[in-house]
């Protein structure tokens, strides 16, 4: 099975689990079964005020690693595109921020996530949204389309990140902003982690080094690239996300102490691009 199929299968299952139980399976959205700790990457990303009025299923389906719309400064009337929109939480929050004169689009390759997101938008009564099926490596939208491209814990899942950044650049209007939450690493990561498909689909193994991330954005044409850590994962967090994936956590977790982080990444498409 190739990596994209493995990713699709993992998130199809996550969407089915939310649909059936209202909870997102192994991440379990900050409310884990008793005896288990909340997922260090996906839990407690949104404050109560921000998610007030959203359907619980949209909140429970959150599998991001940050809160891009809280950091992106969206303006009324803007067009926002969310790459890998999942259950739709950031699309619904974007729709609220841009108001009735703006519009928020979600793009996802997984049918089950698209169905969940459309249902969440219906329950939320939000109409200035649209969920599109497609891959972030081949965005099904014209050039110079969006004011802002957001994404939450998805780009690390892509095997061809250069292609994703090139596509994000293409669909942004000149002067448009990229505002992404993602897992990134600082320094060398043991090869057992990099080789694990399970850790890739869990948003860990495919994470780029922070310097490589910035270099790839610059190569795609972006300027004003900035990266701000929002969570840095300590040894106990590393044990949490490495456990159960065939890795010797006692050996490997100390080696990645403080190396994995969630970061908010900003960049801009130059006005004259
Ligand atoms: C970790 S979840 C994050 C979902 C959402 N952004 C959130 O914060 O809850 C990853 C999502 O990205 C989608 N995805 C992963 N790789 C993709 C790709 N190459 N093209 C389109 N969607 C992709 C998956 O189907 C899944 O819904």
PDB file of C-alpha atoms and ligand atoms in Angstrom:
ATOM      1  CA  UNK A   1       0.000   0.000   0.000  1.00  0.00           C
ATOM      2  CA  UNK A   2       1.449   3.405  -0.852  1.00  0.00           C
ATOM      3  CA  UNK A   3       1.626   6.179   1.694  1.00  0.00           C
ATOM      4  CA  UNK A   4      -1.310   8.147   0.263  1.00  0.00           C
ATOM      5  CA  UNK A   5      -3.568   5.082   0.414  1.00  0.00           C
ATOM      6  CA  UNK A   6      -2.446   4.446   3.998  1.00  0.00           C
ATOM      7  CA  UNK A   7      -3.280   8.074   4.895  1.00  0.00           C
ATOM      8  CA  UNK A   8      -6.672   7.863   3.175  1.00  0.00           C
ATOM      9  CA  UNK A   9      -7.546   4.618   4.975  1.00  0.00           C
ATOM     10  CA  UNK A  10      -6.525   6.010   8.384  1.00  0.00           C
ATOM     11  CA  UNK A  11      -8.646   9.149   8.029  1.00  0.00           C
ATOM     12  CA  UNK A  12     -11.593   7.316   6.463  1.00  0.00           C
ATOM     13  CA  UNK A  13     -11.606   5.153   9.593  1.00  0.00           C
ATOM     14  CA  UNK A  14     -11.323   8.238  11.840  1.00  0.00           C
ATOM     15  CA  UNK A  15     -14.332   9.809  10.080  1.00  0.00           C
ATOM     16  CA  UNK A  16     -16.354   6.592  10.420  1.00  0.00           C
ATOM     17  CA  UNK A  17     -15.529   6.454  14.139  1.00  0.00           C
ATOM     18  CA  UNK A  18     -16.749  10.020  14.696  1.00  0.00           C
ATOM     19  CA  UNK A  19     -19.909   9.215  12.750  1.00  0.00           C
ATOM     20  CA  UNK A  20     -20.616   6.119  14.833  1.00  0.00           C
ATOM     21  CA  UNK A  21     -19.514   7.197  18.310  1.00  0.00           C
ATOM     22  CA  UNK A  22     -19.039  10.955  18.213  1.00  0.00           C
ATOM     23  CA  UNK A  23     -15.380  10.498  19.112  1.00  0.00           C
ATOM     24  CA  UNK A  24     -12.321  10.295  16.891  1.00  0.00           C
ATOM     25  CA  UNK A  25     -10.812   6.951  17.887  1.00  0.00           C
ATOM     26  CA  UNK A  26      -7.236   6.781  19.070  1.00  0.00           C
ATOM     27  CA  UNK A  27      -6.805  10.546  19.326  1.00  0.00           C
ATOM     28  CA  UNK A  28     -10.154  10.829  21.072  1.00  0.00           C
ATOM     29  CA  UNK A  29     -10.209  14.590  21.034  1.00  0.00           C
ATOM     30  CA  UNK A  30      -8.933  15.391  24.484  1.00  0.00           C
ATOM     31  CA  UNK A  31     -11.510  13.171  26.203  1.00  0.00           C
ATOM     32  CA  UNK A  32      -9.771   9.810  26.192  1.00  0.00           C
ATOM     33  CA  UNK A  33     -11.225   6.620  27.619  1.00  0.00           C
ATOM     34  CA  UNK A  34     -10.419   6.447  31.332  1.00  0.00           C
ATOM     35  CA  UNK A  35      -6.829   5.537  32.021  1.00  0.00           C
ATOM     36  CA  UNK A  36      -5.503   7.083  28.782  1.00  0.00           C
ATOM     37  CA  UNK A  37      -3.900  10.468  28.446  1.00  0.00           C
ATOM     38  CA  UNK A  38      -5.154  12.995  25.916  1.00  0.00           C
ATOM     39  CA  UNK A  39      -3.282  12.916  22.623  1.00  0.00           C
ATOM     40  CA  UNK A  40      -0.431  15.410  23.087  1.00  0.00           C
ATOM     41  CA  UNK A  41      -0.696  16.661  19.486  1.00  0.00           C
ATOM     42  CA  UNK A  42      -4.438  16.913  18.779  1.00  0.00           C
ATOM     43  CA  UNK A  43      -6.021  17.669  22.174  1.00  0.00           C
ATOM     44  CA  UNK A  44      -7.230  21.043  23.485  1.00  0.00           C
ATOM     45  CA  UNK A  45      -6.492  23.184  20.441  1.00  0.00           C
ATOM     46  CA  UNK A  46      -9.546  25.459  20.517  1.00  0.00           C
ATOM     47  CA  UNK A  47     -10.882  27.578  23.333  1.00  0.00           C
ATOM     48  CA  UNK A  48     -14.515  27.318  24.393  1.00  0.00           C
ATOM     49  CA  UNK A  49     -15.470  30.733  23.065  1.00  0.00           C
ATOM     50  CA  UNK A  50     -14.126  29.941  19.598  1.00  0.00           C
ATOM     51  CA  UNK A  51     -16.055  26.685  19.234  1.00  0.00           C
ATOM     52  CA  UNK A  52     -19.293  27.936  20.766  1.00  0.00           C
ATOM     53  CA  UNK A  53     -22.157  27.166  18.387  1.00  0.00           C
ATOM     54  CA  UNK A  54     -20.257  24.549  16.356  1.00  0.00           C
ATOM     55  CA  UNK A  55     -21.756  21.036  16.166  1.00  0.00           C
ATOM     56  CA  UNK A  56     -20.022  18.730  18.682  1.00  0.00           C
ATOM     57  CA  UNK A  57     -19.197  16.320  15.840  1.00  0.00           C
ATOM     58  CA  UNK A  58     -17.136  19.041  14.127  1.00  0.00           C
ATOM     59  CA  UNK A  59     -15.176  19.633  17.320  1.00  0.00           C
ATOM     60  CA  UNK A  60     -14.768  15.911  18.034  1.00  0.00           C
ATOM     61  CA  UNK A  61     -13.521  15.309  14.495  1.00  0.00           C
ATOM     62  CA  UNK A  62     -10.684  17.779  14.983  1.00  0.00           C
ATOM     63  CA  UNK A  63      -7.398  16.037  14.206  1.00  0.00           C
ATOM     64  CA  UNK A  64      -5.238  19.098  13.763  1.00  0.00           C
ATOM     65  CA  UNK A  65      -2.128  20.172  15.640  1.00  0.00           C
ATOM     66  CA  UNK A  66      -2.847  23.887  15.957  1.00  0.00           C
ATOM     67  CA  UNK A  67      -5.439  26.583  15.497  1.00  0.00           C
ATOM     68  CA  UNK A  68      -4.647  28.372  12.235  1.00  0.00           C
ATOM     69  CA  UNK A  69      -7.735  30.590  12.096  1.00  0.00           C
ATOM     70  CA  UNK A  70      -6.958  32.016  15.547  1.00  0.00           C
ATOM     71  CA  UNK A  71      -3.537  33.097  14.283  1.00  0.00           C
ATOM     72  CA  UNK A  72      -4.231  33.983  10.654  1.00  0.00           C
ATOM     73  CA  UNK A  73      -6.261  37.241  10.984  1.00  0.00           C
ATOM     74  CA  UNK A  74      -9.001  36.583   8.431  1.00  0.00           C
ATOM     75  CA  UNK A  75     -10.965  39.578   7.134  1.00  0.00           C
ATOM     76  CA  UNK A  76     -14.601  39.948   6.046  1.00  0.00           C
ATOM     77  CA  UNK A  77     -15.087  39.216   2.342  1.00  0.00           C
ATOM     78  CA  UNK A  78     -11.975  37.046   1.945  1.00  0.00           C
ATOM     79  CA  UNK A  79     -11.756  33.650   0.262  1.00  0.00           C
ATOM     80  CA  UNK A  80     -10.088  30.991   2.394  1.00  0.00           C
ATOM     81  CA  UNK A  81      -8.990  27.536   1.270  1.00  0.00           C
ATOM     82  CA  UNK A  82      -8.243  24.809   3.847  1.00  0.00           C
ATOM     83  CA  UNK A  83      -5.913  22.069   2.575  1.00  0.00           C
ATOM     84  CA  UNK A  84      -6.932  18.718   4.106  1.00  0.00           C
ATOM     85  CA  UNK A  85     -10.072  20.023   5.785  1.00  0.00           C
ATOM     86  CA  UNK A  86     -11.048  16.782   7.569  1.00  0.00           C
ATOM     87  CA  UNK A  87     -14.265  17.157   9.564  1.00  0.00           C
ATOM     88  CA  UNK A  88     -14.332  20.847   8.659  1.00  0.00           C
ATOM     89  CA  UNK A  89     -13.702  22.674  11.937  1.00  0.00           C
ATOM     90  CA  UNK A  90     -11.289  25.249  10.475  1.00  0.00           C
ATOM     91  CA  UNK A  91     -13.519  25.790   7.431  1.00  0.00           C
ATOM     92  CA  UNK A  92     -16.480  26.559   9.690  1.00  0.00           C
ATOM     93  CA  UNK A  93     -14.357  28.930  11.799  1.00  0.00           C
ATOM     94  CA  UNK A  94     -13.027  30.597   8.628  1.00  0.00           C
ATOM     95  CA  UNK A  95     -16.579  31.007   7.283  1.00  0.00           C
ATOM     96  CA  UNK A  96     -17.539  32.797  10.479  1.00  0.00           C
ATOM     97  CA  UNK A  97     -14.500  35.090  10.224  1.00  0.00           C
ATOM     98  CA  UNK A  98     -14.961  36.064   6.558  1.00  0.00           C
ATOM     99  CA  UNK A  99     -18.725  36.524   6.930  1.00  0.00           C
ATOM    100  CA  UNK A 100     -21.454  36.346   4.295  1.00  0.00           C
ATOM    101  CA  UNK A 101     -19.463  38.323   1.718  1.00  0.00           C
ATOM    102  CA  UNK A 102     -16.584  35.858   1.941  1.00  0.00           C
ATOM    103  CA  UNK A 103     -16.349  32.114   1.451  1.00  0.00           C
ATOM    104  CA  UNK A 104     -14.416  29.208   2.924  1.00  0.00           C
ATOM    105  CA  UNK A 105     -13.474  26.127   0.876  1.00  0.00           C
ATOM    106  CA  UNK A 106     -12.274  22.818   2.289  1.00  0.00           C
ATOM    107  CA  UNK A 107     -10.302  20.377   0.163  1.00  0.00           C
ATOM    108  CA  UNK A 108      -9.895  16.728   1.169  1.00  0.00           C
ATOM    109  CA  UNK A 109      -9.225  13.468  -0.652  1.00  0.00           C
ATOM    110  CA  UNK A 110     -11.162  11.213   1.750  1.00  0.00           C
ATOM    111  CA  UNK A 111     -14.850  10.686   0.918  1.00  0.00           C
ATOM    112  CA  UNK A 112     -15.773   9.847   4.520  1.00  0.00           C
ATOM    113  CA  UNK A 113     -14.225  13.109   5.797  1.00  0.00           C
ATOM    114  CA  UNK A 114     -15.976  15.120   3.085  1.00  0.00           C
ATOM    115  CA  UNK A 115     -19.333  13.583   4.055  1.00  0.00           C
ATOM    116  CA  UNK A 116     -18.697  14.368   7.732  1.00  0.00           C
ATOM    117  CA  UNK A 117     -17.649  17.953   6.957  1.00  0.00           C
ATOM    118  CA  UNK A 118     -20.725  18.594   4.764  1.00  0.00           C
ATOM    119  CA  UNK A 119     -22.959  17.218   7.498  1.00  0.00           C
ATOM    120  CA  UNK A 120     -21.212  19.418  10.085  1.00  0.00           C
ATOM    121  CA  UNK A 121     -21.727  22.504   7.906  1.00  0.00           C
ATOM    122  CA  UNK A 122     -25.407  21.601   7.527  1.00  0.00           C
ATOM    123  CA  UNK A 123     -25.804  21.179  11.309  1.00  0.00           C
ATOM    124  CA  UNK A 124     -23.983  24.470  11.912  1.00  0.00           C
ATOM    125  CA  UNK A 125     -26.311  26.215   9.436  1.00  0.00           C
ATOM    126  CA  UNK A 126     -23.303  27.719   7.657  1.00  0.00           C
ATOM    127  CA  UNK A 127     -23.839  28.370   3.967  1.00  0.00           C
ATOM    128  CA  UNK A 128     -20.736  30.265   2.819  1.00  0.00           C
ATOM    129  CA  UNK A 129     -18.712  27.035   2.669  1.00  0.00           C
ATOM    130  CA  UNK A 130     -17.969  24.405   0.064  1.00  0.00           C
ATOM    131  CA  UNK A 131     -16.113  21.124   0.438  1.00  0.00           C
ATOM    132  CA  UNK A 132     -14.214  19.885  -2.612  1.00  0.00           C
ATOM    133  CA  UNK A 133     -12.846  16.443  -3.287  1.00  0.00           C
ATOM    134  CA  UNK A 134      -9.233  16.381  -4.380  1.00  0.00           C
ATOM    135  CA  UNK A 135      -5.602  16.148  -3.473  1.00  0.00           C
ATOM    136  CA  UNK A 136      -3.542  18.976  -2.078  1.00  0.00           C
ATOM    137  CA  UNK A 137      -0.861  18.076  -4.639  1.00  0.00           C
ATOM    138  CA  UNK A 138      -3.363  18.843  -7.466  1.00  0.00           C
ATOM    139  CA  UNK A 139      -5.711  21.544  -6.160  1.00  0.00           C
ATOM    140  CA  UNK A 140      -8.883  21.613  -8.303  1.00  0.00           C
ATOM    141  CA  UNK A 141      -9.104  25.430  -8.349  1.00  0.00           C
ATOM    142  CA  UNK A 142      -7.853  28.110 -10.751  1.00  0.00           C
ATOM    143  CA  UNK A 143      -4.770  30.296 -10.348  1.00  0.00           C
ATOM    144  CA  UNK A 144      -5.044  33.424  -8.153  1.00  0.00           C
ATOM    145  CA  UNK A 145      -8.207  32.187  -6.440  1.00  0.00           C
ATOM    146  CA  UNK A 146      -7.776  32.504  -2.648  1.00  0.00           C
ATOM    147  CA  UNK A 147      -6.786  35.318  -0.318  1.00  0.00           C
ATOM    148  CA  UNK A 148      -5.620  32.878   2.335  1.00  0.00           C
ATOM    149  CA  UNK A 149      -4.581  29.220   2.256  1.00  0.00           C
ATOM    150  CA  UNK A 150      -4.771  27.537   5.642  1.00  0.00           C
ATOM    151  CA  UNK A 151      -4.013  23.954   6.667  1.00  0.00           C
ATOM    152  CA  UNK A 152      -3.928  22.066   9.953  1.00  0.00           C
ATOM    153  CA  UNK A 153      -1.644  19.071  10.350  1.00  0.00           C
ATOM    154  CA  UNK A 154      -1.851  17.838   6.770  1.00  0.00           C
ATOM    155  CA  UNK A 155       1.260  18.925   4.869  1.00  0.00           C
ATOM    156  CA  UNK A 156       3.416  16.600   6.992  1.00  0.00           C
ATOM    157  CA  UNK A 157       1.331  13.723   5.552  1.00  0.00           C
ATOM    158  CA  UNK A 158       2.200  14.530   1.934  1.00  0.00           C
ATOM    159  CA  UNK A 159       5.056  12.636   0.298  1.00  0.00           C
ATOM    160  CA  UNK A 160       5.706  15.442  -2.224  1.00  0.00           C
ATOM    161  CA  UNK A 161       5.744  18.629  -0.165  1.00  0.00           C
ATOM    162  CA  UNK A 162       7.335  20.722  -2.946  1.00  0.00           C
ATOM    163  CA  UNK A 163       4.316  19.970  -5.093  1.00  0.00           C
ATOM    164  CA  UNK A 164       1.929  21.016  -2.278  1.00  0.00           C
ATOM    165  CA  UNK A 165       3.729  24.329  -1.740  1.00  0.00           C
ATOM    166  CA  UNK A 166       3.783  24.991  -5.516  1.00  0.00           C
ATOM    167  CA  UNK A 167       0.037  24.374  -5.688  1.00  0.00           C
ATOM    168  CA  UNK A 168      -0.687  26.584  -2.658  1.00  0.00           C
ATOM    169  CA  UNK A 169       1.368  29.338  -4.296  1.00  0.00           C
ATOM    170  CA  UNK A 170      -0.463  28.939  -7.618  1.00  0.00           C
ATOM    171  CA  UNK A 171      -3.985  29.243  -6.166  1.00  0.00           C
ATOM    172  CA  UNK A 172      -3.173  32.244  -3.959  1.00  0.00           C
ATOM    173  CA  UNK A 173      -3.841  35.737  -5.248  1.00  0.00           C
ATOM    174  CA  UNK A 174      -0.775  37.987  -5.470  1.00  0.00           C
ATOM    175  CA  UNK A 175      -0.207  39.238  -1.932  1.00  0.00           C
ATOM    176  CA  UNK A 176      -2.147  36.239  -0.567  1.00  0.00           C
ATOM    177  CA  UNK A 177      -1.191  34.582   2.730  1.00  0.00           C
ATOM    178  CA  UNK A 178      -0.313  31.046   3.722  1.00  0.00           C
ATOM    179  CA  UNK A 179      -1.197  30.249   7.375  1.00  0.00           C
ATOM    180  CA  UNK A 180      -0.467  26.675   8.333  1.00  0.00           C
ATOM    181  CA  UNK A 181      -0.296  24.648  11.531  1.00  0.00           C
ATOM    182  CA  UNK A 182       1.934  21.623  11.125  1.00  0.00           C
ATOM    183  CA  UNK A 183       4.255  19.255  12.924  1.00  0.00           C
ATOM    184  CA  UNK A 184       7.903  20.113  12.286  1.00  0.00           C
ATOM    185  CA  UNK A 185      11.162  18.821  13.688  1.00  0.00           C
ATOM    186  CA  UNK A 186      14.291  20.470  14.929  1.00  0.00           C
ATOM    187  CA  UNK A 187      17.344  18.276  14.296  1.00  0.00           C
ATOM    188  CA  UNK A 188      17.923  14.636  13.370  1.00  0.00           C
ATOM    189  CA  UNK A 189      15.180  12.078  13.921  1.00  0.00           C
ATOM    190  CA  UNK A 190      16.007   8.339  14.296  1.00  0.00           C
ATOM    191  CA  UNK A 191      15.477   6.322  11.130  1.00  0.00           C
ATOM    192  CA  UNK A 192      13.068   3.867  12.886  1.00  0.00           C
ATOM    193  CA  UNK A 193      10.645   6.785  13.161  1.00  0.00           C
ATOM    194  CA  UNK A 194      11.134   7.949   9.576  1.00  0.00           C
ATOM    195  CA  UNK A 195      10.544   4.417   8.250  1.00  0.00           C
ATOM    196  CA  UNK A 196       7.278   3.781  10.115  1.00  0.00           C
ATOM    197  CA  UNK A 197       4.169   4.060   7.931  1.00  0.00           C
ATOM    198  CA  UNK A 198       1.992   4.091  11.073  1.00  0.00           C
ATOM    199  CA  UNK A 199       3.926   7.080  12.417  1.00  0.00           C
ATOM    200  CA  UNK A 200       3.722   8.762   9.007  1.00  0.00           C
ATOM    201  CA  UNK A 201      -0.077   8.554   8.946  1.00  0.00           C
ATOM    202  CA  UNK A 202      -0.063   9.726  12.583  1.00  0.00           C
ATOM    203  CA  UNK A 203       1.561  13.041  11.520  1.00  0.00           C
ATOM    204  CA  UNK A 204       4.996  12.286  12.996  1.00  0.00           C
ATOM    205  CA  UNK A 205       7.297  10.495  10.530  1.00  0.00           C
ATOM    206  CA  UNK A 206       6.686  12.820   7.562  1.00  0.00           C
ATOM    207  CA  UNK A 207       7.357  16.039   9.480  1.00  0.00           C
ATOM    208  CA  UNK A 208       9.936  18.296   7.848  1.00  0.00           C
ATOM    209  CA  UNK A 209      12.850  19.867   9.618  1.00  0.00           C
ATOM    210  CA  UNK A 210      12.034  23.545  10.299  1.00  0.00           C
ATOM    211  CA  UNK A 211      14.869  24.854   8.112  1.00  0.00           C
ATOM    212  CA  UNK A 212      13.872  22.547   5.237  1.00  0.00           C
ATOM    213  CA  UNK A 213      10.253  23.719   5.581  1.00  0.00           C
ATOM    214  CA  UNK A 214      11.261  27.360   5.236  1.00  0.00           C
ATOM    215  CA  UNK A 215      13.601  26.562   2.320  1.00  0.00           C
ATOM    216  CA  UNK A 216      10.876  24.695   0.429  1.00  0.00           C
ATOM    217  CA  UNK A 217       8.451  27.613   0.880  1.00  0.00           C
ATOM    218  CA  UNK A 218      11.056  30.028  -0.446  1.00  0.00           C
ATOM    219  CA  UNK A 219      11.756  27.688  -3.389  1.00  0.00           C
ATOM    220  CA  UNK A 220       8.029  27.716  -4.240  1.00  0.00           C
ATOM    221  CA  UNK A 221       8.184  31.533  -4.423  1.00  0.00           C
ATOM    222  CA  UNK A 222       6.878  32.594  -0.998  1.00  0.00           C
ATOM    223  CA  UNK A 223       8.417  35.429   0.965  1.00  0.00           C
ATOM    224  CA  UNK A 224       7.991  36.634   4.564  1.00  0.00           C
ATOM    225  CA  UNK A 225       8.314  33.053   5.795  1.00  0.00           C
ATOM    226  CA  UNK A 226       8.053  32.805   9.588  1.00  0.00           C
ATOM    227  CA  UNK A 227       7.672  29.880  11.931  1.00  0.00           C
ATOM    228  CA  UNK A 228       6.421  30.055  15.502  1.00  0.00           C
ATOM    229  CA  UNK A 229       6.386  26.949  17.748  1.00  0.00           C
ATOM    230  CA  UNK A 230       2.992  26.504  19.418  1.00  0.00           C
ATOM    231  CA  UNK A 231       3.773  23.243  21.306  1.00  0.00           C
ATOM    232  CA  UNK A 232       7.126  21.575  21.863  1.00  0.00           C
ATOM    233  CA  UNK A 233       6.856  17.884  22.725  1.00  0.00           C
ATOM    234  CA  UNK A 234       8.771  16.635  25.738  1.00  0.00           C
ATOM    235  CA  UNK A 235       9.825  13.087  26.465  1.00  0.00           C
ATOM    236  CA  UNK A 236       6.455  12.035  27.904  1.00  0.00           C
ATOM    237  CA  UNK A 237       4.655  13.434  24.861  1.00  0.00           C
ATOM    238  CA  UNK A 238       7.090  11.510  22.633  1.00  0.00           C
ATOM    239  CA  UNK A 239       6.322   8.316  24.568  1.00  0.00           C
ATOM    240  CA  UNK A 240       2.631   9.019  23.941  1.00  0.00           C
ATOM    241  CA  UNK A 241       2.898   9.368  20.185  1.00  0.00           C
ATOM    242  CA  UNK A 242       5.536   6.652  19.668  1.00  0.00           C
ATOM    243  CA  UNK A 243       3.916   3.940  21.814  1.00  0.00           C
ATOM    244  CA  UNK A 244       2.161   1.044  20.111  1.00  0.00           C
ATOM    245  CA  UNK A 245       3.911   1.449  16.754  1.00  0.00           C
ATOM    246  CA  UNK A 246       6.667  -1.172  17.085  1.00  0.00           C
ATOM    247  CA  UNK A 247       9.237   1.342  18.389  1.00  0.00           C
ATOM    248  CA  UNK A 248      11.241   0.804  21.567  1.00  0.00           C
ATOM    249  CA  UNK A 249       9.981   3.922  23.323  1.00  0.00           C
ATOM    250  CA  UNK A 250      12.433   3.617  26.225  1.00  0.00           C
ATOM    251  CA  UNK A 251      15.299   3.955  23.758  1.00  0.00           C
ATOM    252  CA  UNK A 252      13.813   6.290  21.156  1.00  0.00           C
ATOM    253  CA  UNK A 253      11.727   8.780  23.188  1.00  0.00           C
ATOM    254  CA  UNK A 254      14.803  10.262  24.955  1.00  0.00           C
ATOM    255  CA  UNK A 255      16.451  10.738  21.546  1.00  0.00           C
ATOM    256  CA  UNK A 256      13.639  13.001  20.307  1.00  0.00           C
ATOM    257  CA  UNK A 257      13.075  14.992  23.490  1.00  0.00           C
ATOM    258  CA  UNK A 258      12.132  18.534  22.424  1.00  0.00           C
ATOM    259  CA  UNK A 259      12.745  17.797  18.728  1.00  0.00           C
ATOM    260  CA  UNK A 260       9.131  17.479  17.586  1.00  0.00           C
ATOM    261  CA  UNK A 261       6.910  20.520  17.737  1.00  0.00           C
ATOM    262  CA  UNK A 262       3.699  21.922  16.389  1.00  0.00           C
ATOM    263  CA  UNK A 263       4.343  25.216  14.688  1.00  0.00           C
ATOM    264  CA  UNK A 264       2.391  27.994  13.041  1.00  0.00           C
ATOM    265  CA  UNK A 265       3.923  28.755   9.667  1.00  0.00           C
ATOM    266  CA  UNK A 266       3.234  32.010   7.840  1.00  0.00           C
ATOM    267  CA  UNK A 267       4.305  33.023   4.351  1.00  0.00           C
ATOM    268  CA  UNK A 268       3.163  35.437   1.644  1.00  0.00           C
ATOM    269  CA  UNK A 269       2.885  35.276  -2.117  1.00  0.00           C
ATOM    270  CA  UNK A 270       4.639  38.408  -3.368  1.00  0.00           C
ATOM    271  CA  UNK A 271       2.355  41.050  -4.869  1.00  0.00           C
ATOM    272  CA  UNK A 272       4.272  40.883  -8.145  1.00  0.00           C
ATOM    273  CA  UNK A 273       4.245  37.077  -8.526  1.00  0.00           C
TER     274      UNK A 273
HETATM  275  C1  LIG B   1      -4.685  14.966  10.418  1.00  0.00           C
HETATM  276  S1  LIG B   1      -6.188  15.151   9.544  1.00  0.00           S
HETATM  277  C2  LIG B   1      -6.467  16.887   9.777  1.00  0.00           C
HETATM  278  C3  LIG B   1      -7.855  17.321   9.414  1.00  0.00           C
HETATM  279  C4  LIG B   1      -8.195  18.775   9.694  1.00  0.00           C
HETATM  280  N1  LIG B   1      -7.276  19.682   9.061  1.00  0.00           N
HETATM  281  C5  LIG B   1      -8.270  19.059  11.177  1.00  0.00           C
HETATM  282  O1  LIG B   1      -7.559  19.943  11.655  1.00  0.00           O
HETATM  283  O2  LIG B   1      -9.042  18.391  11.859  1.00  0.00           O
HETATM  284  C6  LIG B   1      -5.644  15.053   7.859  1.00  0.00           C
HETATM  285  C7  LIG B   1      -6.709  15.252   6.798  1.00  0.00           C
HETATM  286  O3  LIG B   1      -6.043  15.544   5.573  1.00  0.00           O
HETATM  287  C8  LIG B   1      -6.555  14.741   4.536  1.00  0.00           C
HETATM  288  N2  LIG B   1      -5.420  14.513   3.613  1.00  0.00           N
HETATM  289  C9  LIG B   1      -4.234  13.938   3.888  1.00  0.00           C
HETATM  290  N3  LIG B   1      -3.432  13.952   2.819  1.00  0.00           N
HETATM  291  C10 LIG B   1      -4.126  14.560   1.817  1.00  0.00           C
HETATM  292  C11 LIG B   1      -3.843  14.870   0.449  1.00  0.00           C
HETATM  293  N4  LIG B   1      -2.671  14.552  -0.093  1.00  0.00           N
HETATM  294  N5  LIG B   1      -4.795  15.504  -0.275  1.00  0.00           N
HETATM  295  C12 LIG B   1      -6.001  15.828   0.282  1.00  0.00           C
HETATM  296  N6  LIG B   1      -6.336  15.542   1.564  1.00  0.00           N
HETATM  297  C13 LIG B   1      -5.411  14.925   2.323  1.00  0.00           C
HETATM  298  C14 LIG B   1      -7.054  13.490   5.212  1.00  0.00           C
HETATM  299  O4  LIG B   1      -8.066  12.867   4.451  1.00  0.00           O
HETATM  300  C15 LIG B   1      -7.580  14.039   6.541  1.00  0.00           C
HETATM  301  O5  LIG B   1      -8.918  14.429   6.455  1.00  0.00           O
END
